[in-house]
């Protein structure tokens, strides 16, 4: 390893990224390539001899960059945002340079301790219940994604119910219990919940949301009674704050009361919207969080922290340690009883020093800076609403309790087929990029404010494109 080469090559890489940021607005937002394009540009075998780093950098524009969809272009309005900032990138450089694998406290004490500290900072900023803090029986951990967090929560809940049922019937096997277990989520929940159920071999049932796409406790209570009558064992439910299709917020209070009454584990998925809870004016949406056994959101979506950084909070960490505790001699150490070993809180053994990103971002922007960033995106979404509301051909649909940075719209009094044609025409135009949702049998267009570069002029440009493409479509 050559530290001088790190400096010179690192400078070249940072210069390339800086130039990319400067030019991103001029680049086509979606890659204009066909599947297999890269195989035609790269050799079939790895090089036998070393190449210079400058030659690798020089090849980026001709090979890699044509196949990039530019998520941080101010013309990218698809999905939900993915965050970035220079402090987070610098933190990842340090993480890569240290190159520790922090599965236990002894494997790198700072890796473990910084994670506990910044996760407590984050919980306090969001005004989460104190039982989620590391100073009590719970605590926070950085997972890779919200999908991982759901699987981990489901595994812990399954371990808890198996332990409880085993005391009633010592002959019970996990296989026999799995035949009876059932989990619940809204018909608006993320597809990762279905995947978690598939991975764990559990039945799942979708609860019909109301006309506002909100899941409420009354419907869950009916489903539980029906399933218990069939000999099934309800044990887990995912409540969503900020659904992917429409940014709807499930009714945590009524859902939580049912979970408390029926002894179900409530996991909250707030992947996108959870970031807004650092703003006091949105913390009312957390009413009912006290019923949760686990809570998750993604700072890598909206808090200027690069992927991957998914914040997960546990009410009682012993449920997770019981579920994941595999303790070979070579992983034991003298401080196991006085410090968390995060290997017991997650699926993989190894883990990167991801807490550095949160620490760097907190210190570089402060909570005030992060709140201002989130509020700006929400203001831009409201600006788009003000523009589209002047055109009576369109309607805003499925307005959530707080739509945050997402706007759902469609052509008024029109067919799904026409709205689908509009989206195709917009994306074929290639000046902006949107994705759809199908909600309550309605095909809708989603515009999510995603880019850290986005400003009113970009939102106005997006609206101008939508107007132009709509005019052309309706005149055909």
Short mmCIF file of C-alpha atoms in Angstrom, two decimals:
data_model
loop_
_atom_site.label_atom_id
_atom_site.label_comp_id
_atom_site.label_asym_id
_atom_site.label_seq_id
_atom_site.Cartn_x
_atom_site.Cartn_y
_atom_site.Cartn_z
CA UNK A 1 0.00 0.00 0.00
CA UNK A 2 1.29 3.44 -0.96
CA UNK A 3 0.02 6.43 1.00
CA UNK A 4 1.39 8.84 -1.62
CA UNK A 5 -0.60 7.01 -4.31
CA UNK A 6 -3.70 7.31 -2.13
CA UNK A 7 -3.29 11.08 -2.05
CA UNK A 8 -2.66 11.49 -5.79
CA UNK A 9 -5.29 8.98 -6.92
CA UNK A 10 -7.76 10.24 -4.35
CA UNK A 11 -7.33 13.76 -5.68
CA UNK A 12 -8.09 12.53 -9.22
CA UNK A 13 -11.20 10.71 -8.02
CA UNK A 14 -12.48 13.68 -6.03
CA UNK A 15 -11.88 15.96 -9.00
CA UNK A 16 -13.88 13.61 -11.21
CA UNK A 17 -16.80 13.57 -8.75
CA UNK A 18 -16.69 17.36 -8.39
CA UNK A 19 -16.83 17.78 -12.18
CA UNK A 20 -19.68 15.26 -12.31
CA UNK A 21 -21.66 17.31 -9.80
CA UNK A 22 -21.03 20.47 -11.83
CA UNK A 23 -22.28 18.84 -15.02
CA UNK A 24 -25.10 16.66 -13.68
CA UNK A 25 -27.88 19.06 -14.66
CA UNK A 26 -26.74 18.93 -18.30
CA UNK A 27 -26.71 15.13 -18.46
CA UNK A 28 -29.77 13.12 -19.59
CA UNK A 29 -31.46 12.08 -16.37
CA UNK A 30 -31.97 8.43 -17.45
CA UNK A 31 -29.28 6.31 -19.08
CA UNK A 32 -29.81 5.99 -22.83
CA UNK A 33 -28.38 2.48 -23.23
CA UNK A 34 -29.69 -1.02 -23.88
CA UNK A 35 -29.12 -4.12 -21.70
CA UNK A 36 -25.68 -5.56 -22.38
CA UNK A 37 -24.14 -2.26 -23.53
CA UNK A 38 -21.20 -2.51 -21.13
CA UNK A 39 -20.15 -6.02 -22.18
CA UNK A 40 -19.52 -4.63 -25.66
CA UNK A 41 -17.17 -1.98 -24.24
CA UNK A 42 -15.10 -4.01 -21.77
CA UNK A 43 -12.74 -6.94 -22.45
CA UNK A 44 -13.87 -10.49 -21.79
CA UNK A 45 -10.97 -11.18 -19.40
CA UNK A 46 -9.44 -9.31 -16.47
CA UNK A 47 -6.14 -7.56 -17.31
CA UNK A 48 -3.00 -9.60 -16.62
CA UNK A 49 -0.88 -6.49 -16.04
CA UNK A 50 -1.55 -3.47 -13.85
CA UNK A 51 -2.90 -0.32 -15.44
CA UNK A 52 -2.40 3.24 -14.28
CA UNK A 53 -5.10 4.81 -12.14
CA UNK A 54 -5.34 7.70 -14.59
CA UNK A 55 -6.27 5.29 -17.39
CA UNK A 56 -9.10 3.93 -15.23
CA UNK A 57 -10.35 7.46 -14.56
CA UNK A 58 -10.11 8.29 -18.25
CA UNK A 59 -12.30 5.29 -19.13
CA UNK A 60 -15.15 6.29 -16.83
CA UNK A 61 -16.84 8.75 -19.18
CA UNK A 62 -16.79 6.33 -22.11
CA UNK A 63 -17.85 3.19 -20.22
CA UNK A 64 -19.55 3.72 -16.87
CA UNK A 65 -21.14 7.16 -17.05
CA UNK A 66 -23.31 6.46 -20.14
CA UNK A 67 -25.02 3.74 -18.09
CA UNK A 68 -25.77 5.87 -15.03
CA UNK A 69 -29.26 7.05 -14.13
CA UNK A 70 -28.59 10.33 -12.38
CA UNK A 71 -30.49 10.11 -9.11
CA UNK A 72 -29.17 13.49 -8.02
CA UNK A 73 -30.10 15.36 -11.16
CA UNK A 74 -32.59 18.13 -10.36
CA UNK A 75 -34.72 16.57 -13.11
CA UNK A 76 -35.00 13.22 -11.30
CA UNK A 77 -38.42 12.92 -9.60
CA UNK A 78 -38.79 9.13 -9.37
CA UNK A 79 -39.10 6.74 -6.42
CA UNK A 80 -37.98 8.53 -3.23
CA UNK A 81 -34.71 10.42 -2.80
CA UNK A 82 -31.36 8.89 -1.97
CA UNK A 83 -29.15 11.27 -0.04
CA UNK A 84 -25.57 12.41 -0.41
CA UNK A 85 -23.24 15.09 0.90
CA UNK A 86 -19.52 15.74 0.90
CA UNK A 87 -19.16 15.09 4.66
CA UNK A 88 -20.78 11.66 4.25
CA UNK A 89 -18.52 10.86 1.30
CA UNK A 90 -15.47 11.90 3.32
CA UNK A 91 -16.67 9.71 6.19
CA UNK A 92 -16.92 6.75 3.82
CA UNK A 93 -13.33 7.42 2.73
CA UNK A 94 -12.24 7.22 6.36
CA UNK A 95 -14.31 4.07 6.89
CA UNK A 96 -12.65 2.50 3.87
CA UNK A 97 -9.22 3.64 5.03
CA UNK A 98 -9.63 2.20 8.52
CA UNK A 99 -11.22 -0.92 7.00
CA UNK A 100 -12.37 -2.47 10.26
CA UNK A 101 -15.17 -5.02 10.54
CA UNK A 102 -16.99 -3.92 13.66
CA UNK A 103 -19.02 -6.99 14.58
CA UNK A 104 -18.18 -6.68 18.28
CA UNK A 105 -16.94 -4.04 20.71
CA UNK A 106 -13.43 -5.52 20.86
CA UNK A 107 -13.23 -5.71 17.06
CA UNK A 108 -13.15 -1.90 17.06
CA UNK A 109 -14.46 -0.12 20.17
CA UNK A 110 -14.96 3.27 18.49
CA UNK A 111 -17.05 1.64 15.75
CA UNK A 112 -19.50 0.28 18.33
CA UNK A 113 -19.53 3.23 20.71
CA UNK A 114 -19.94 5.95 18.08
CA UNK A 115 -22.91 4.06 16.63
CA UNK A 116 -24.67 3.93 20.00
CA UNK A 117 -24.01 7.63 20.58
CA UNK A 118 -25.16 8.98 17.20
CA UNK A 119 -28.21 6.72 17.21
CA UNK A 120 -29.14 8.20 20.59
CA UNK A 121 -28.61 11.70 19.17
CA UNK A 122 -30.94 10.86 16.31
CA UNK A 123 -33.63 9.38 18.58
CA UNK A 124 -33.57 12.48 20.77
CA UNK A 125 -33.78 14.77 17.72
CA UNK A 126 -36.94 12.92 16.65
CA UNK A 127 -38.37 12.88 20.18
CA UNK A 128 -38.69 9.08 20.10
CA UNK A 129 -39.65 7.28 23.33
CA UNK A 130 -36.81 6.93 25.82
CA UNK A 131 -37.05 3.13 25.69
CA UNK A 132 -35.37 3.30 22.26
CA UNK A 133 -32.20 4.81 23.78
CA UNK A 134 -29.09 2.72 24.42
CA UNK A 135 -29.08 3.80 28.07
CA UNK A 136 -32.10 1.57 28.76
CA UNK A 137 -33.18 -1.90 27.63
CA UNK A 138 -33.42 -0.90 23.97
CA UNK A 139 -31.10 0.88 21.59
CA UNK A 140 -30.37 1.77 18.02
CA UNK A 141 -28.42 0.05 15.27
CA UNK A 142 -27.57 0.99 11.69
CA UNK A 143 -28.81 -1.66 9.27
CA UNK A 144 -28.11 -1.67 5.55
CA UNK A 145 -31.70 -1.14 4.39
CA UNK A 146 -35.27 -0.98 5.66
CA UNK A 147 -35.78 -4.41 4.09
CA UNK A 148 -33.10 -5.83 6.41
CA UNK A 149 -34.71 -4.09 9.38
CA UNK A 150 -38.08 -5.70 8.63
CA UNK A 151 -36.51 -9.16 8.38
CA UNK A 152 -34.58 -8.66 11.62
CA UNK A 153 -37.70 -7.46 13.46
CA UNK A 154 -39.71 -10.39 12.11
CA UNK A 155 -37.03 -12.87 13.19
CA UNK A 156 -36.98 -11.39 16.70
CA UNK A 157 -40.78 -11.49 16.91
CA UNK A 158 -40.81 -15.09 15.71
CA UNK A 159 -38.20 -16.00 18.33
CA UNK A 160 -40.30 -14.34 21.04
CA UNK A 161 -43.54 -16.11 20.11
CA UNK A 162 -41.75 -19.46 19.78
CA UNK A 163 -40.25 -19.05 23.25
CA UNK A 164 -43.67 -18.19 24.69
CA UNK A 165 -45.50 -21.05 22.97
CA UNK A 166 -42.74 -23.49 23.91
CA UNK A 167 -43.45 -22.87 27.60
CA UNK A 168 -47.07 -23.88 26.95
CA UNK A 169 -46.11 -26.94 24.88
CA UNK A 170 -42.54 -28.23 25.42
CA UNK A 171 -42.92 -30.57 22.42
CA UNK A 172 -43.56 -27.69 20.02
CA UNK A 173 -41.15 -27.42 17.09
CA UNK A 174 -40.45 -24.30 15.08
CA UNK A 175 -41.65 -26.03 11.93
CA UNK A 176 -45.01 -26.82 13.50
CA UNK A 177 -45.35 -23.26 14.78
CA UNK A 178 -44.54 -21.79 11.36
CA UNK A 179 -47.58 -23.58 9.94
CA UNK A 180 -49.75 -21.43 12.22
CA UNK A 181 -47.99 -18.04 12.26
CA UNK A 182 -49.43 -15.11 10.32
CA UNK A 183 -48.29 -11.51 9.92
CA UNK A 184 -50.18 -8.41 8.79
CA UNK A 185 -49.47 -5.26 6.82
CA UNK A 186 -51.44 -2.70 4.85
CA UNK A 187 -52.27 -3.21 1.20
CA UNK A 188 -50.11 -0.07 0.77
CA UNK A 189 -47.06 -1.49 2.58
CA UNK A 190 -43.72 -1.86 0.84
CA UNK A 191 -43.04 -5.08 -1.06
CA UNK A 192 -40.16 -5.83 1.31
CA UNK A 193 -42.73 -6.98 3.89
CA UNK A 194 -43.93 -9.68 1.50
CA UNK A 195 -40.32 -10.72 0.90
CA UNK A 196 -39.62 -10.90 4.63
CA UNK A 197 -42.60 -13.23 5.08
CA UNK A 198 -41.39 -15.40 2.19
CA UNK A 199 -37.88 -15.63 3.63
CA UNK A 200 -39.14 -16.65 7.06
CA UNK A 201 -41.83 -18.98 5.76
CA UNK A 202 -44.73 -17.13 7.41
CA UNK A 203 -48.20 -16.51 6.07
CA UNK A 204 -48.98 -12.87 5.41
CA UNK A 205 -52.27 -11.04 5.09
CA UNK A 206 -52.85 -7.59 3.67
CA UNK A 207 -55.25 -5.32 5.53
CA UNK A 208 -57.43 -3.15 3.30
CA UNK A 209 -56.64 0.52 3.83
CA UNK A 210 -59.35 3.16 3.84
CA UNK A 211 -60.07 5.66 1.06
CA UNK A 212 -57.11 7.77 2.24
CA UNK A 213 -54.81 4.71 2.04
CA UNK A 214 -54.59 4.55 5.85
CA UNK A 215 -54.56 1.23 7.73
CA UNK A 216 -56.65 1.37 10.90
CA UNK A 217 -56.95 -0.89 13.91
CA UNK A 218 -60.58 -1.85 13.35
CA UNK A 219 -59.78 -3.78 10.17
CA UNK A 220 -56.87 -5.53 11.84
CA UNK A 221 -59.08 -6.62 14.73
CA UNK A 222 -61.51 -8.23 12.30
CA UNK A 223 -58.69 -10.05 10.51
CA UNK A 224 -57.20 -11.32 13.77
CA UNK A 225 -60.54 -12.74 14.91
CA UNK A 226 -61.02 -14.50 11.56
CA UNK A 227 -57.52 -15.96 11.58
CA UNK A 228 -57.66 -17.12 15.20
CA UNK A 229 -60.91 -18.92 14.34
CA UNK A 230 -58.95 -20.78 11.64
CA UNK A 231 -56.35 -21.90 14.19
CA UNK A 232 -53.72 -19.39 13.11
CA UNK A 233 -51.45 -17.40 15.44
CA UNK A 234 -51.20 -13.66 14.63
CA UNK A 235 -47.93 -12.29 16.03
CA UNK A 236 -46.52 -9.42 13.93
CA UNK A 237 -47.69 -6.35 12.06
CA UNK A 238 -45.90 -3.71 10.01
CA UNK A 239 -47.33 -0.20 10.25
CA UNK A 240 -46.09 2.28 7.67
CA UNK A 241 -45.46 5.98 8.11
CA UNK A 242 -45.14 7.45 4.62
CA UNK A 243 -46.11 4.68 2.20
CA UNK A 244 -44.24 4.43 -1.09
CA UNK A 245 -47.28 4.89 -3.39
CA UNK A 246 -48.78 7.98 -1.74
CA UNK A 247 -46.89 8.84 1.49
CA UNK A 248 -49.90 7.76 3.58
CA UNK A 249 -49.57 7.36 7.35
CA UNK A 250 -51.12 4.38 9.10
CA UNK A 251 -53.09 5.11 12.27
CA UNK A 252 -50.51 4.11 14.88
CA UNK A 253 -52.82 4.70 17.83
CA UNK A 254 -55.61 2.32 16.79
CA UNK A 255 -53.15 -0.19 15.30
CA UNK A 256 -51.00 -0.03 18.42
CA UNK A 257 -53.93 -0.56 20.77
CA UNK A 258 -54.90 -3.70 18.87
CA UNK A 259 -51.31 -4.94 19.05
CA UNK A 260 -51.22 -4.33 22.80
CA UNK A 261 -54.56 -6.08 23.32
CA UNK A 262 -53.79 -9.05 21.05
CA UNK A 263 -50.07 -9.34 21.92
CA UNK A 264 -48.73 -8.58 18.46
CA UNK A 265 -45.31 -7.12 17.73
CA UNK A 266 -45.70 -3.76 15.94
CA UNK A 267 -42.83 -2.79 13.66
CA UNK A 268 -42.93 0.70 12.15
CA UNK A 269 -41.51 1.26 8.68
CA UNK A 270 -40.92 5.00 8.20
CA UNK A 271 -38.20 4.61 5.57
CA UNK A 272 -38.75 7.97 3.85
CA UNK A 273 -41.02 10.01 6.11
CA UNK A 274 -39.09 9.25 9.29
CA UNK A 275 -36.47 11.79 8.28
CA UNK A 276 -39.03 14.59 8.60
CA UNK A 277 -39.53 13.77 12.27
CA UNK A 278 -36.41 15.76 13.16
CA UNK A 279 -38.67 18.74 12.36
CA UNK A 280 -40.90 19.39 15.41
CA UNK A 281 -43.90 20.31 13.23
CA UNK A 282 -44.07 16.73 11.89
CA UNK A 283 -43.58 14.84 15.14
CA UNK A 284 -47.34 14.65 15.69
CA UNK A 285 -47.30 11.93 13.02
CA UNK A 286 -45.46 9.75 15.55
CA UNK A 287 -48.47 9.69 17.89
CA UNK A 288 -48.79 6.01 18.83
CA UNK A 289 -45.10 5.13 18.40
CA UNK A 290 -45.07 4.15 22.07
CA UNK A 291 -46.81 0.90 21.08
CA UNK A 292 -43.94 -0.13 18.77
CA UNK A 293 -41.45 -2.88 19.55
CA UNK A 294 -39.20 -1.71 16.69
CA UNK A 295 -38.93 1.36 14.49
CA UNK A 296 -36.97 1.99 11.32
CA UNK A 297 -36.23 4.78 8.86
CA UNK A 298 -33.52 5.56 6.31
CA UNK A 299 -31.26 8.59 6.84
CA UNK A 300 -29.79 7.60 3.47
CA UNK A 301 -33.03 8.75 1.85
CA UNK A 302 -33.35 12.33 3.03
CA UNK A 303 -30.81 13.25 5.70
CA UNK A 304 -27.73 13.95 3.56
CA UNK A 305 -26.19 10.59 4.50
CA UNK A 306 -25.04 8.42 1.61
CA UNK A 307 -26.39 4.90 1.15
CA UNK A 308 -26.32 2.66 3.12
CA UNK A 309 -27.55 3.91 6.47
CA UNK A 310 -30.86 2.58 7.80
CA UNK A 311 -31.62 3.53 11.41
CA UNK A 312 -33.38 0.84 13.45
CA UNK A 313 -34.54 1.16 17.06
CA UNK A 314 -35.44 -1.66 19.42
CA UNK A 315 -37.61 -1.44 22.53
CA UNK A 316 -36.01 -4.49 24.14
CA UNK A 317 -32.71 -5.64 22.67
CA UNK A 318 -32.84 -8.98 24.49
CA UNK A 319 -35.42 -10.22 21.94
CA UNK A 320 -32.88 -9.62 19.19
CA UNK A 321 -29.94 -11.06 21.07
CA UNK A 322 -31.99 -14.18 21.88
CA UNK A 323 -32.88 -14.57 18.20
CA UNK A 324 -29.37 -14.05 16.79
CA UNK A 325 -27.02 -15.22 19.53
CA UNK A 326 -24.48 -17.62 18.03
CA UNK A 327 -21.36 -17.30 20.16
CA UNK A 328 -18.30 -19.32 19.05
CA UNK A 329 -15.19 -19.08 21.21
CA UNK A 330 -13.23 -17.07 18.62
CA UNK A 331 -15.79 -14.23 18.83
CA UNK A 332 -15.98 -14.07 22.62
CA UNK A 333 -14.24 -11.28 24.55
CA UNK A 334 -13.94 -10.02 28.11
CA UNK A 335 -16.29 -7.04 27.68
CA UNK A 336 -19.39 -8.79 26.30
CA UNK A 337 -21.49 -7.96 29.35
CA UNK A 338 -20.61 -4.26 29.39
CA UNK A 339 -20.85 -3.23 25.72
CA UNK A 340 -23.16 -4.15 22.82
CA UNK A 341 -21.98 -6.60 20.19
CA UNK A 342 -23.95 -5.54 17.13
CA UNK A 343 -23.41 -8.93 15.48
CA UNK A 344 -26.29 -10.10 17.71
CA UNK A 345 -28.61 -7.41 16.33
CA UNK A 346 -28.35 -8.11 12.60
CA UNK A 347 -28.28 -10.80 9.91
CA UNK A 348 -24.61 -10.67 8.77
CA UNK A 349 -21.61 -10.95 11.05
CA UNK A 350 -19.48 -8.23 9.48
CA UNK A 351 -20.41 -4.57 9.43
CA UNK A 352 -18.83 -1.36 8.19
CA UNK A 353 -18.11 1.79 10.18
CA UNK A 354 -21.33 3.45 8.99
CA UNK A 355 -21.84 5.63 12.05
CA UNK A 356 -19.01 7.88 10.85
CA UNK A 357 -21.37 9.17 8.15
CA UNK A 358 -24.00 10.22 10.66
CA UNK A 359 -21.40 11.80 12.93
CA UNK A 360 -19.81 13.80 10.10
CA UNK A 361 -23.20 14.92 8.79
CA UNK A 362 -24.56 15.92 12.21
CA UNK A 363 -21.45 18.01 12.90
CA UNK A 364 -21.19 19.52 9.41
CA UNK A 365 -24.83 20.62 9.05
CA UNK A 366 -26.26 20.58 12.55
CA UNK A 367 -29.89 19.71 13.15
CA UNK A 368 -30.87 23.18 11.94
CA UNK A 369 -29.21 22.57 8.58
CA UNK A 370 -30.82 19.16 8.16
CA UNK A 371 -34.24 20.54 9.05
CA UNK A 372 -33.79 23.36 6.54
CA UNK A 373 -32.93 20.85 3.81
CA UNK A 374 -36.05 18.74 4.47
CA UNK A 375 -38.28 21.81 4.73
CA UNK A 376 -36.97 23.10 1.40
CA UNK A 377 -37.97 19.85 -0.35
CA UNK A 378 -41.43 20.05 1.20
CA UNK A 379 -41.74 23.69 0.09
CA UNK A 380 -40.78 22.67 -3.46
CA UNK A 381 -43.46 19.97 -3.46
CA UNK A 382 -46.01 22.56 -2.36
CA UNK A 383 -44.78 24.86 -5.13
CA UNK A 384 -45.46 22.10 -7.66
CA UNK A 385 -48.96 21.71 -6.19
CA UNK A 386 -49.54 25.45 -6.69
CA UNK A 387 -48.53 25.12 -10.36
CA UNK A 388 -50.56 22.03 -11.19
CA UNK A 389 -53.62 23.34 -9.34
CA UNK A 390 -53.94 26.11 -11.94
CA UNK A 391 -54.53 23.55 -14.70
CA UNK A 392 -58.03 22.09 -14.41
CA UNK A 393 -57.05 19.09 -16.54
CA UNK A 394 -55.20 17.64 -13.54
CA UNK A 395 -56.11 16.59 -10.04
CA UNK A 396 -54.03 15.96 -6.93
CA UNK A 397 -54.94 12.51 -5.61
CA UNK A 398 -54.54 10.66 -2.33
CA UNK A 399 -53.37 13.67 -0.36
CA UNK A 400 -51.72 12.28 2.77
CA UNK A 401 -51.81 13.74 6.27
CA UNK A 402 -48.49 15.29 5.27
CA UNK A 403 -47.47 14.62 1.70
CA UNK A 404 -43.95 15.89 2.52
CA UNK A 405 -41.86 15.94 -0.67
CA UNK A 406 -44.20 13.75 -2.75
CA UNK A 407 -47.07 14.84 -5.01
CA UNK A 408 -49.46 12.30 -6.57
CA UNK A 409 -51.46 13.49 -9.57
CA UNK A 410 -53.28 12.35 -12.69
CA UNK A 411 -55.39 13.66 -15.53
CA UNK A 412 -58.87 14.43 -14.21
CA UNK A 413 -61.85 12.29 -15.31
CA UNK A 414 -59.60 10.14 -17.46
CA UNK A 415 -58.79 6.48 -17.91
CA UNK A 416 -55.84 4.64 -16.45
CA UNK A 417 -54.71 3.97 -20.01
CA UNK A 418 -54.48 7.69 -20.81
CA UNK A 419 -52.48 8.41 -17.65
CA UNK A 420 -50.17 5.54 -18.48
CA UNK A 421 -49.66 7.01 -21.95
CA UNK A 422 -48.88 10.38 -20.37
CA UNK A 423 -46.19 8.90 -18.14
CA UNK A 424 -44.66 7.02 -21.07
CA UNK A 425 -44.62 10.20 -23.14
CA UNK A 426 -42.97 12.13 -20.31
CA UNK A 427 -40.24 9.54 -19.82
CA UNK A 428 -39.74 9.11 -23.58
CA UNK A 429 -39.23 12.88 -23.73
CA UNK A 430 -36.22 12.30 -21.40
CA UNK A 431 -36.13 15.77 -19.86
CA UNK A 432 -37.52 14.60 -16.51
CA UNK A 433 -38.07 11.20 -14.94
CA UNK A 434 -41.15 10.03 -13.01
CA UNK A 435 -42.55 6.66 -11.92
CA UNK A 436 -46.19 5.61 -11.37
CA UNK A 437 -48.25 3.82 -8.76
CA UNK A 438 -51.50 1.89 -9.02
CA UNK A 439 -53.61 2.82 -5.99
CA UNK A 440 -57.25 1.84 -5.44
CA UNK A 441 -57.46 0.85 -9.12
CA UNK A 442 -56.21 4.31 -10.15
CA UNK A 443 -53.05 4.78 -12.21
CA UNK A 444 -51.27 7.80 -10.73
CA UNK A 445 -48.11 9.74 -11.46
CA UNK A 446 -45.71 10.45 -8.61
CA UNK A 447 -43.44 13.48 -8.44
CA UNK A 448 -40.96 13.25 -5.57
CA UNK A 449 -38.48 16.04 -4.86
CA UNK A 450 -35.21 14.13 -4.78
CA UNK A 451 -32.16 16.19 -5.69
CA UNK A 452 -30.06 18.29 -3.32
CA UNK A 453 -29.73 20.67 -6.30
CA UNK A 454 -33.48 21.09 -6.79
CA UNK A 455 -34.83 24.64 -6.71
CA UNK A 456 -38.00 26.42 -7.81
CA UNK A 457 -36.65 26.89 -11.34
CA UNK A 458 -36.26 23.11 -11.68
CA UNK A 459 -39.79 22.43 -10.41
CA UNK A 460 -41.11 25.07 -12.81
CA UNK A 461 -39.17 23.38 -15.62
CA UNK A 462 -40.70 20.02 -14.68
CA UNK A 463 -44.18 21.51 -14.76
CA UNK A 464 -43.49 23.16 -18.13
CA UNK A 465 -42.42 19.78 -19.52
CA UNK A 466 -45.56 18.11 -18.12
CA UNK A 467 -47.74 20.83 -19.68
CA UNK A 468 -46.03 20.58 -23.07
CA UNK A 469 -46.18 16.79 -23.21
CA UNK A 470 -49.81 16.81 -22.04
CA UNK A 471 -50.79 19.35 -24.70
CA UNK A 472 -49.21 17.20 -27.39
CA UNK A 473 -50.77 13.99 -26.07
CA UNK A 474 -54.29 15.41 -25.83
CA UNK A 475 -54.08 16.97 -29.28
CA UNK A 476 -53.31 13.66 -30.99
#
